[in-house]
Amino acid sequence: NFHEKIDISKFNEKIFIDALKLMKLIRKSEEILGDNVESGLIKCPCHLSIGQEAIPVGISQFLNSKDYVFGNHRSHGHFLALTKDVYGLFSETLGKISGTSKGMGGSMHVIGKNHGFHGSVPIVSATIPISVGAGLTSKLKQNKAVAVSYFGDGTTEEGTFHESLNLAAYYKLPTLFVCENNLFSSHMHINERQPFDSVSRFADVHNIPSKTIDGNNIAEVMKVAKKAITLLRNDSGPFFIEAVTYRWRGHVGPDENIDVGLKRKEDLDLWKKRDPVARLETSLLNNQIIDKKTILEIDNQITDDTSKAWEKALDDPYPEIGQLFDTVYYNGEE
């Protein structure tokens, strides 16, 4: 049902130009990752968020390095929206010592604490209770920080999700629950798993304010994120955003999985017409905020920057075996 044009009148023009650059950076970075999974240079599993870029970019506009942001297995966009560290992401997926987790985690274990991104893990729903704990930390310290938990619609079928919503609601914790509802849990469409295709009803039963939005409309994401985060910083308790979107690639890897799941082959083309990057770019062009020459310059700069980051990551060394004792295992030092 989400076909409307993007209304870019609610925020400063520069914010939208910066958002376009960041969404393009995320997409180009993930396209490079996908290509190199196919080439065999990347050995670890890579879950790509192509098609979902507007959600982390829109929400991150109102976050800062003091906040606590947690991702999941599909978190390249969450990480880059806060850090812009393409080189660190590339290095980590290649298992290089210069990676965000010193080459020990791969695509699903990225971290950027200096920017407020406290990590991602592959276990479905694992970071949700941690984000609730971070919200409790903020409440006890009274530091106005918010905790953000990103997850997919499949997570709403996990017990820890419901326990976390209950606890956050009871203690009125400043936790923002962000469901990127791309309609698929691994290879199964939500209509094959749940009696209804929207998940915000779970927030309702815990008395948590919620909003279901077009996750491919960067202006709407920003509008709702600004309201929610402002409320959280003023001790209003948790908030739940359901951002409806669609991933263009498969559950894991670069292919489109058009032979998997209910109606994916037919739906994918429809969702590509709702491309969050193209919709914002078109709106900026139509409103004469930006021209095609500038768009080309942006694209060329991003291509150049990401290519250099990839080449640099390729040349970096792998960790020494002994690093396991300092990075993965506790070495006894404070």
mmCIF file of C-alpha atoms in Angstrom:
data_model
loop_
_atom_site.group_PDB
_atom_site.id
_atom_site.type_symbol
_atom_site.label_atom_id
_atom_site.label_comp_id
_atom_site.label_asym_id
_atom_site.label_seq_id
_atom_site.Cartn_x
_atom_site.Cartn_y
_atom_site.Cartn_z
ATOM 1 C CA ASN A 1 0.000 0.000 0.000
ATOM 2 C CA PHE A 2 3.020 2.327 0.163
ATOM 3 C CA HIS A 3 3.202 4.191 -3.138
ATOM 4 C CA GLU A 4 3.124 7.863 -2.168
ATOM 5 C CA LYS A 5 5.855 10.294 -3.105
ATOM 6 C CA ILE A 6 8.411 11.329 -0.521
ATOM 7 C CA ASP A 7 7.582 14.644 1.150
ATOM 8 C CA ILE A 8 10.926 16.329 1.753
ATOM 9 C CA SER A 9 9.501 19.532 3.209
ATOM 10 C CA LYS A 10 9.760 18.517 6.864
ATOM 11 C CA PHE A 11 13.559 18.573 7.208
ATOM 12 C CA ASN A 12 16.491 20.663 6.029
ATOM 13 C CA GLU A 13 17.603 19.994 2.438
ATOM 14 C CA LYS A 14 21.146 19.158 3.545
ATOM 15 C CA ILE A 15 19.854 16.351 5.758
ATOM 16 C CA PHE A 16 18.253 14.692 2.747
ATOM 17 C CA ILE A 17 21.330 15.137 0.568
ATOM 18 C CA ASP A 18 23.505 13.595 3.285
ATOM 19 C CA ALA A 19 20.961 10.792 3.706
ATOM 20 C CA LEU A 20 21.074 10.061 -0.023
ATOM 21 C CA LYS A 21 24.875 9.875 0.061
ATOM 22 C CA LEU A 22 24.786 7.524 3.036
ATOM 23 C CA MET A 23 22.162 5.220 1.525
ATOM 24 C CA LYS A 24 24.184 5.049 -1.675
ATOM 25 C CA LEU A 25 27.322 4.279 0.342
ATOM 26 C CA ILE A 26 25.578 1.389 2.105
ATOM 27 C CA ARG A 27 24.236 -0.014 -1.137
ATOM 28 C CA LYS A 28 27.513 0.219 -3.020
ATOM 29 C CA SER A 29 29.388 -1.355 -0.110
ATOM 30 C CA GLU A 30 26.998 -4.281 0.007
ATOM 31 C CA GLU A 31 27.127 -4.738 -3.758
ATOM 32 C CA ILE A 32 30.899 -5.076 -3.429
ATOM 33 C CA LEU A 33 30.455 -7.589 -0.614
ATOM 34 C CA GLY A 34 27.983 -9.575 -2.708
ATOM 35 C CA ASP A 35 30.302 -9.636 -5.709
ATOM 36 C CA ASN A 36 33.166 -10.919 -3.583
ATOM 37 C CA VAL A 37 31.092 -13.591 -1.912
ATOM 38 C CA GLU A 38 30.434 -14.864 -5.428
ATOM 39 C CA SER A 39 34.106 -14.585 -6.378
ATOM 40 C CA GLY A 40 35.091 -16.590 -3.293
ATOM 41 C CA LEU A 41 37.294 -13.917 -1.715
ATOM 42 C CA ILE A 42 34.853 -13.588 1.194
ATOM 43 C CA LYS A 43 34.483 -16.847 3.078
ATOM 44 C CA CYS A 44 32.067 -15.858 5.848
ATOM 45 C CA PRO A 45 28.250 -15.707 5.438
ATOM 46 C CA CYS A 46 27.026 -12.242 4.389
ATOM 47 C CA HIS A 47 23.425 -11.148 4.939
ATOM 48 C CA LEU A 48 22.794 -8.129 2.726
ATOM 49 C CA SER A 49 20.312 -5.351 3.494
ATOM 50 C CA ILE A 50 20.038 -3.959 -0.046
ATOM 51 C CA GLY A 51 16.576 -2.403 -0.343
ATOM 52 C CA GLN A 52 16.349 -1.546 3.370
ATOM 53 C CA GLU A 53 18.811 1.361 3.556
ATOM 54 C CA ALA A 54 16.339 4.088 4.536
ATOM 55 C CA ILE A 55 15.628 2.599 7.967
ATOM 56 C CA PRO A 56 19.053 2.794 9.655
ATOM 57 C CA VAL A 57 19.945 6.005 7.825
ATOM 58 C CA GLY A 58 16.732 7.716 8.912
ATOM 59 C CA ILE A 59 16.952 6.598 12.532
ATOM 60 C CA SER A 60 20.666 7.344 12.901
ATOM 61 C CA GLN A 61 20.061 11.016 12.118
ATOM 62 C CA PHE A 62 18.875 11.443 15.716
ATOM 63 C CA LEU A 63 21.389 9.247 17.538
ATOM 64 C CA ASN A 64 24.800 10.068 18.988
ATOM 65 C CA SER A 65 27.903 8.255 20.204
ATOM 66 C CA LYS A 66 26.540 8.066 23.772
ATOM 67 C CA ASP A 67 23.564 5.953 22.707
ATOM 68 C CA TYR A 68 23.515 2.149 22.687
ATOM 69 C CA VAL A 69 22.694 0.622 19.299
ATOM 70 C CA PHE A 70 22.487 -3.129 18.720
ATOM 71 C CA GLY A 71 22.137 -5.022 15.459
ATOM 72 C CA ASN A 72 21.455 -8.536 14.261
ATOM 73 C CA HIS A 73 22.765 -10.804 11.513
ATOM 74 C CA ARG A 74 21.854 -8.253 8.792
ATOM 75 C CA SER A 75 23.587 -5.184 10.203
ATOM 76 C CA HIS A 76 25.942 -3.720 7.609
ATOM 77 C CA GLY A 77 23.493 -0.846 7.159
ATOM 78 C CA HIS A 78 23.091 -0.280 10.902
ATOM 79 C CA PHE A 79 26.861 -0.173 11.310
ATOM 80 C CA LEU A 80 27.607 2.076 8.329
ATOM 81 C CA ALA A 81 24.765 4.490 9.092
ATOM 82 C CA LEU A 82 26.521 5.326 12.360
ATOM 83 C CA THR A 83 30.203 4.856 11.534
ATOM 84 C CA LYS A 84 30.604 5.213 7.731
ATOM 85 C CA ASP A 85 33.555 2.853 8.268
ATOM 86 C CA VAL A 86 33.497 0.941 4.975
ATOM 87 C CA TYR A 87 37.127 -0.072 5.310
ATOM 88 C CA GLY A 88 36.572 -1.606 8.758
ATOM 89 C CA LEU A 89 33.554 -3.534 7.480
ATOM 90 C CA PHE A 90 35.396 -4.828 4.412
ATOM 91 C CA SER A 91 38.393 -5.861 6.497
ATOM 92 C CA GLU A 92 36.205 -7.748 8.945
ATOM 93 C CA THR A 93 34.394 -9.690 6.222
ATOM 94 C CA LEU A 94 37.803 -10.690 4.857
ATOM 95 C CA GLY A 95 39.005 -11.778 8.299
ATOM 96 C CA LYS A 96 41.775 -9.176 8.409
ATOM 97 C CA ILE A 97 43.291 -7.810 11.613
ATOM 98 C CA SER A 98 42.201 -4.295 10.618
ATOM 99 C CA GLY A 99 38.539 -5.334 10.812
ATOM 100 C CA THR A 100 36.119 -3.956 13.360
ATOM 101 C CA SER A 101 36.437 -7.147 15.408
ATOM 102 C CA LYS A 102 40.110 -7.670 14.513
ATOM 103 C CA GLY A 103 39.163 -10.270 11.927
ATOM 104 C CA MET A 104 37.644 -12.614 14.499
ATOM 105 C CA GLY A 105 33.942 -12.059 13.813
ATOM 106 C CA GLY A 106 33.186 -11.694 10.133
ATOM 107 C CA SER A 107 30.144 -10.076 8.566
ATOM 108 C CA MET A 108 27.753 -10.801 11.436
ATOM 109 C CA HIS A 109 30.001 -9.550 14.266
ATOM 110 C CA VAL A 110 30.723 -5.890 13.589
ATOM 111 C CA ILE A 111 31.126 -3.219 16.231
ATOM 112 C CA GLY A 112 31.749 0.517 16.424
ATOM 113 C CA LYS A 113 31.458 1.522 20.066
ATOM 114 C CA ASN A 114 33.029 4.941 19.523
ATOM 115 C CA HIS A 115 30.004 5.763 17.371
ATOM 116 C CA GLY A 116 27.413 4.120 19.619
ATOM 117 C CA PHE A 117 27.150 0.842 17.698
ATOM 118 C CA HIS A 118 27.676 -1.797 20.376
ATOM 119 C CA GLY A 119 27.639 -4.804 18.130
ATOM 120 C CA SER A 120 25.728 -7.338 16.088
ATOM 121 C CA VAL A 121 25.331 -11.092 16.458
ATOM 122 C CA PRO A 122 23.818 -13.818 14.255
ATOM 123 C CA ILE A 123 21.592 -15.401 16.907
ATOM 124 C CA VAL A 124 18.002 -14.318 16.255
ATOM 125 C CA SER A 125 16.721 -12.004 19.053
ATOM 126 C CA ALA A 126 19.972 -12.258 21.042
ATOM 127 C CA THR A 127 20.644 -8.515 21.235
ATOM 128 C CA ILE A 128 17.083 -7.518 22.177
ATOM 129 C CA PRO A 129 17.417 -8.266 25.911
ATOM 130 C CA ILE A 130 20.865 -6.628 25.844
ATOM 131 C CA SER A 131 19.307 -3.449 24.475
ATOM 132 C CA VAL A 132 16.775 -3.553 27.304
ATOM 133 C CA GLY A 133 19.670 -3.846 29.749
ATOM 134 C CA ALA A 134 21.303 -0.859 28.074
ATOM 135 C CA GLY A 135 18.055 1.035 28.496
ATOM 136 C CA LEU A 136 18.110 0.183 32.191
ATOM 137 C CA THR A 137 21.702 1.454 32.381
ATOM 138 C CA SER A 138 20.617 4.755 30.893
ATOM 139 C CA LYS A 139 17.671 5.044 33.262
ATOM 140 C CA LEU A 140 19.842 4.357 36.328
ATOM 141 C CA LYS A 141 22.549 6.780 35.188
ATOM 142 C CA GLN A 142 19.971 9.361 34.066
ATOM 143 C CA ASN A 143 22.218 10.230 31.121
ATOM 144 C CA LYS A 144 19.436 10.658 28.520
ATOM 145 C CA ALA A 145 20.957 7.981 26.275
ATOM 146 C CA VAL A 146 18.631 5.730 24.330
ATOM 147 C CA ALA A 147 19.048 2.072 23.461
ATOM 148 C CA VAL A 148 18.101 0.890 19.970
ATOM 149 C CA SER A 149 17.389 -2.695 19.008
ATOM 150 C CA TYR A 150 17.195 -3.626 15.314
ATOM 151 C CA PHE A 151 15.546 -6.925 14.384
ATOM 152 C CA GLY A 152 13.428 -8.588 11.710
ATOM 153 C CA ASP A 153 9.875 -9.907 11.699
ATOM 154 C CA GLY A 154 11.117 -13.442 12.375
ATOM 155 C CA THR A 155 12.394 -12.315 15.761
ATOM 156 C CA THR A 156 8.847 -11.612 16.934
ATOM 157 C CA GLU A 157 8.373 -15.383 17.113
ATOM 158 C CA GLU A 158 11.102 -15.735 19.745
ATOM 159 C CA GLY A 159 10.363 -15.827 23.466
ATOM 160 C CA THR A 160 13.071 -13.346 24.431
ATOM 161 C CA PHE A 161 11.421 -10.723 22.221
ATOM 162 C CA HIS A 162 8.205 -10.825 24.245
ATOM 163 C CA GLU A 163 10.023 -11.003 27.573
ATOM 164 C CA SER A 164 12.075 -7.958 26.593
ATOM 165 C CA LEU A 165 9.050 -5.889 25.581
ATOM 166 C CA ASN A 166 7.365 -6.762 28.848
ATOM 167 C CA LEU A 167 10.358 -5.745 30.961
ATOM 168 C CA ALA A 168 10.975 -2.521 29.043
ATOM 169 C CA ALA A 169 7.324 -1.542 29.364
ATOM 170 C CA TYR A 170 7.126 -2.324 33.075
ATOM 171 C CA TYR A 171 10.214 -0.292 33.980
ATOM 172 C CA LYS A 172 9.556 2.401 31.338
ATOM 173 C CA LEU A 173 13.014 2.005 29.830
ATOM 174 C CA PRO A 174 14.332 4.266 27.024
ATOM 175 C CA THR A 175 14.551 1.465 24.474
ATOM 176 C CA LEU A 176 13.580 1.892 20.834
ATOM 177 C CA PHE A 177 12.495 -1.389 19.275
ATOM 178 C CA VAL A 178 12.896 -1.256 15.481
ATOM 179 C CA CYS A 179 11.391 -4.112 13.508
ATOM 180 C CA GLU A 180 12.563 -4.103 9.897
ATOM 181 C CA ASN A 181 9.611 -6.102 8.626
ATOM 182 C CA ASN A 182 10.839 -7.363 5.267
ATOM 183 C CA LEU A 183 8.153 -10.099 5.363
ATOM 184 C CA PHE A 184 10.660 -12.951 5.391
ATOM 185 C CA SER A 185 12.183 -15.027 8.155
ATOM 186 C CA SER A 186 15.036 -16.794 6.406
ATOM 187 C CA HIS A 187 13.137 -18.385 3.494
ATOM 188 C CA MET A 188 9.561 -18.238 4.789
ATOM 189 C CA HIS A 189 7.103 -15.424 4.089
ATOM 190 C CA ILE A 190 5.293 -14.010 7.120
ATOM 191 C CA ASN A 191 1.960 -15.281 5.746
ATOM 192 C CA GLU A 192 3.341 -18.795 6.116
ATOM 193 C CA ARG A 193 4.247 -18.173 9.754
ATOM 194 C CA GLN A 194 1.793 -15.745 11.342
ATOM 195 C CA PRO A 195 -1.950 -15.026 11.123
ATOM 196 C CA PHE A 196 -1.284 -11.361 10.250
ATOM 197 C CA ASP A 197 1.495 -9.656 8.291
ATOM 198 C CA SER A 198 2.039 -6.750 10.705
ATOM 199 C CA VAL A 199 3.861 -7.205 14.011
ATOM 200 C CA SER A 200 3.140 -3.926 15.809
ATOM 201 C CA ARG A 201 0.264 -5.719 17.559
ATOM 202 C CA PHE A 202 2.859 -7.208 19.889
ATOM 203 C CA ALA A 203 3.731 -3.712 21.116
ATOM 204 C CA ASP A 204 0.060 -3.015 21.743
ATOM 205 C CA VAL A 205 -0.359 -5.931 24.142
ATOM 206 C CA HIS A 206 2.571 -4.623 26.201
ATOM 207 C CA ASN A 207 1.120 -1.105 26.215
ATOM 208 C CA ILE A 208 4.082 0.244 24.238
ATOM 209 C CA PRO A 209 3.397 3.134 21.838
ATOM 210 C CA SER A 210 4.031 2.034 18.262
ATOM 211 C CA LYS A 211 3.958 3.201 14.685
ATOM 212 C CA THR A 212 3.877 1.156 11.487
ATOM 213 C CA ILE A 213 5.560 3.052 8.675
ATOM 214 C CA ASP A 214 6.782 2.810 5.104
ATOM 215 C CA GLY A 215 10.369 1.737 5.706
ATOM 216 C CA ASN A 216 11.317 2.731 2.147
ATOM 217 C CA ASN A 217 10.343 6.374 2.707
ATOM 218 C CA ILE A 218 13.314 8.113 4.321
ATOM 219 C CA ALA A 219 11.236 11.195 5.226
ATOM 220 C CA GLU A 220 8.671 9.127 7.105
ATOM 221 C CA VAL A 221 11.366 7.146 8.880
ATOM 222 C CA MET A 222 13.015 10.377 10.011
ATOM 223 C CA LYS A 223 9.748 11.943 11.120
ATOM 224 C CA VAL A 224 8.750 9.003 13.318
ATOM 225 C CA ALA A 225 12.309 8.386 14.563
ATOM 226 C CA LYS A 226 12.688 11.996 15.674
ATOM 227 C CA LYS A 227 9.418 11.847 17.631
ATOM 228 C CA ALA A 228 10.204 8.475 19.200
ATOM 229 C CA ILE A 229 13.774 9.312 20.216
ATOM 230 C CA THR A 230 12.692 12.656 21.659
ATOM 231 C CA LEU A 231 10.109 10.862 23.795
ATOM 232 C CA LEU A 232 12.680 8.318 24.944
ATOM 233 C CA ARG A 233 15.146 11.011 25.989
ATOM 234 C CA ASN A 234 12.395 12.518 28.121
ATOM 235 C CA ASP A 235 11.707 9.322 30.104
ATOM 236 C CA SER A 236 8.475 8.361 28.371
ATOM 237 C CA GLY A 237 9.364 4.673 28.259
ATOM 238 C CA PRO A 238 9.903 2.398 25.236
ATOM 239 C CA PHE A 239 8.686 2.927 21.680
ATOM 240 C CA PHE A 240 8.160 0.412 18.866
ATOM 241 C CA ILE A 241 8.663 1.170 15.167
ATOM 242 C CA GLU A 242 7.588 -1.336 12.543
ATOM 243 C CA ALA A 243 9.222 -0.308 9.272
ATOM 244 C CA VAL A 244 7.759 -2.245 6.356
ATOM 245 C CA THR A 245 10.377 -2.974 3.707
ATOM 246 C CA TYR A 246 11.766 -5.747 1.507
ATOM 247 C CA ARG A 247 15.237 -7.143 1.028
ATOM 248 C CA TRP A 248 16.285 -7.482 -2.583
ATOM 249 C CA ARG A 249 18.763 -10.289 -1.985
ATOM 250 C CA GLY A 250 18.253 -13.676 -0.405
ATOM 251 C CA HIS A 251 18.458 -14.568 3.251
ATOM 252 C CA VAL A 252 22.212 -15.045 2.967
ATOM 253 C CA GLY A 253 24.465 -14.410 -0.001
ATOM 254 C CA PRO A 254 24.117 -12.240 -3.088
ATOM 255 C CA ASP A 255 21.430 -14.045 -5.113
ATOM 256 C CA GLU A 256 17.811 -12.883 -5.120
ATOM 257 C CA ASN A 257 16.233 -16.168 -3.927
ATOM 258 C CA ILE A 258 13.364 -15.715 -6.370
ATOM 259 C CA ASP A 259 12.665 -19.450 -6.226
ATOM 260 C CA VAL A 260 12.240 -19.340 -2.439
ATOM 261 C CA GLY A 261 9.241 -18.384 -0.349
ATOM 262 C CA LEU A 262 5.680 -17.382 -1.054
ATOM 263 C CA LYS A 263 5.304 -15.167 -4.156
ATOM 264 C CA ARG A 264 8.835 -13.757 -3.917
ATOM 265 C CA LYS A 265 9.375 -13.947 -7.672
ATOM 266 C CA GLU A 266 6.328 -11.728 -8.317
ATOM 267 C CA ASP A 267 6.800 -9.431 -5.319
ATOM 268 C CA LEU A 268 10.470 -8.579 -5.824
ATOM 269 C CA ASP A 269 9.889 -6.548 -9.005
ATOM 270 C CA LEU A 270 7.110 -4.591 -7.286
ATOM 271 C CA TRP A 271 9.317 -3.789 -4.313
ATOM 272 C CA LYS A 272 12.193 -2.684 -6.521
ATOM 273 C CA LYS A 273 9.855 0.036 -7.822
ATOM 274 C CA ARG A 274 9.723 1.282 -4.215
ATOM 275 C CA ASP A 275 13.512 1.550 -4.042
ATOM 276 C CA PRO A 276 14.261 3.842 -1.057
ATOM 277 C CA VAL A 277 17.365 5.271 -2.736
ATOM 278 C CA ALA A 278 15.685 6.015 -6.064
ATOM 279 C CA ARG A 279 12.606 7.504 -4.383
ATOM 280 C CA LEU A 280 14.685 10.033 -2.455
ATOM 281 C CA GLU A 281 16.883 10.809 -5.452
ATOM 282 C CA THR A 282 13.806 11.425 -7.630
ATOM 283 C CA SER A 283 12.243 13.709 -5.030
ATOM 284 C CA LEU A 284 15.420 15.767 -4.743
ATOM 285 C CA LEU A 285 15.665 16.065 -8.531
ATOM 286 C CA ASN A 286 11.984 16.970 -8.930
ATOM 287 C CA ASN A 287 12.291 19.670 -6.288
ATOM 288 C CA GLN A 288 15.448 21.010 -7.952
ATOM 289 C CA ILE A 289 17.436 20.549 -4.751
ATOM 290 C CA ILE A 290 20.011 18.550 -6.651
ATOM 291 C CA ASP A 291 20.780 17.992 -10.333
ATOM 292 C CA LYS A 292 21.886 14.988 -12.395
ATOM 293 C CA LYS A 293 25.459 16.242 -12.593
ATOM 294 C CA THR A 294 25.689 16.299 -8.801
ATOM 295 C CA ILE A 295 24.173 12.821 -8.610
ATOM 296 C CA LEU A 296 26.860 11.567 -10.985
ATOM 297 C CA GLU A 297 29.573 13.220 -8.908
ATOM 298 C CA ILE A 298 28.206 11.575 -5.747
ATOM 299 C CA ASP A 299 28.085 8.165 -7.423
ATOM 300 C CA ASN A 300 31.622 8.492 -8.777
ATOM 301 C CA GLN A 301 32.984 9.571 -5.396
ATOM 302 C CA ILE A 302 31.326 6.654 -3.617
ATOM 303 C CA THR A 303 32.599 4.209 -6.239
ATOM 304 C CA ASP A 304 36.121 5.588 -5.820
ATOM 305 C CA ASP A 305 36.014 5.564 -2.011
ATOM 306 C CA THR A 306 34.612 2.034 -1.725
ATOM 307 C CA SER A 307 37.042 0.667 -4.323
ATOM 308 C CA LYS A 308 39.999 2.117 -2.435
ATOM 309 C CA ALA A 309 38.669 0.759 0.873
ATOM 310 C CA TRP A 310 38.310 -2.717 -0.649
ATOM 311 C CA GLU A 311 41.807 -2.709 -2.131
ATOM 312 C CA LYS A 312 43.278 -1.525 1.155
ATOM 313 C CA ALA A 313 41.450 -4.253 3.081
ATOM 314 C CA LEU A 314 42.666 -6.883 0.607
ATOM 315 C CA ASP A 315 46.286 -5.906 1.249
ATOM 316 C CA ASP A 316 45.997 -6.055 5.051
ATOM 317 C CA PRO A 317 47.414 -9.017 7.024
ATOM 318 C CA TYR A 318 45.417 -11.705 8.765
ATOM 319 C CA PRO A 319 45.556 -12.000 12.584
ATOM 320 C CA GLU A 320 48.238 -14.115 14.220
ATOM 321 C CA ILE A 321 46.973 -17.348 15.780
ATOM 322 C CA GLY A 322 48.013 -16.126 19.214
ATOM 323 C CA GLN A 323 45.579 -13.232 18.966
ATOM 324 C CA LEU A 324 42.814 -15.678 19.923
ATOM 325 C CA PHE A 325 43.979 -15.414 23.530
ATOM 326 C CA ASP A 326 43.662 -11.635 23.554
ATOM 327 C CA THR A 327 40.579 -11.152 21.408
ATOM 328 C CA VAL A 328 38.316 -14.173 21.823
ATOM 329 C CA TYR A 329 39.446 -15.423 25.238
ATOM 330 C CA TYR A 330 39.975 -13.408 28.420
ATOM 331 C CA ASN A 331 43.707 -13.116 29.064
ATOM 332 C CA GLY A 332 43.509 -12.210 32.749
ATOM 333 C CA GLU A 333 44.418 -8.570 32.273
ATOM 334 C CA GLU A 334 42.204 -5.654 33.300
#
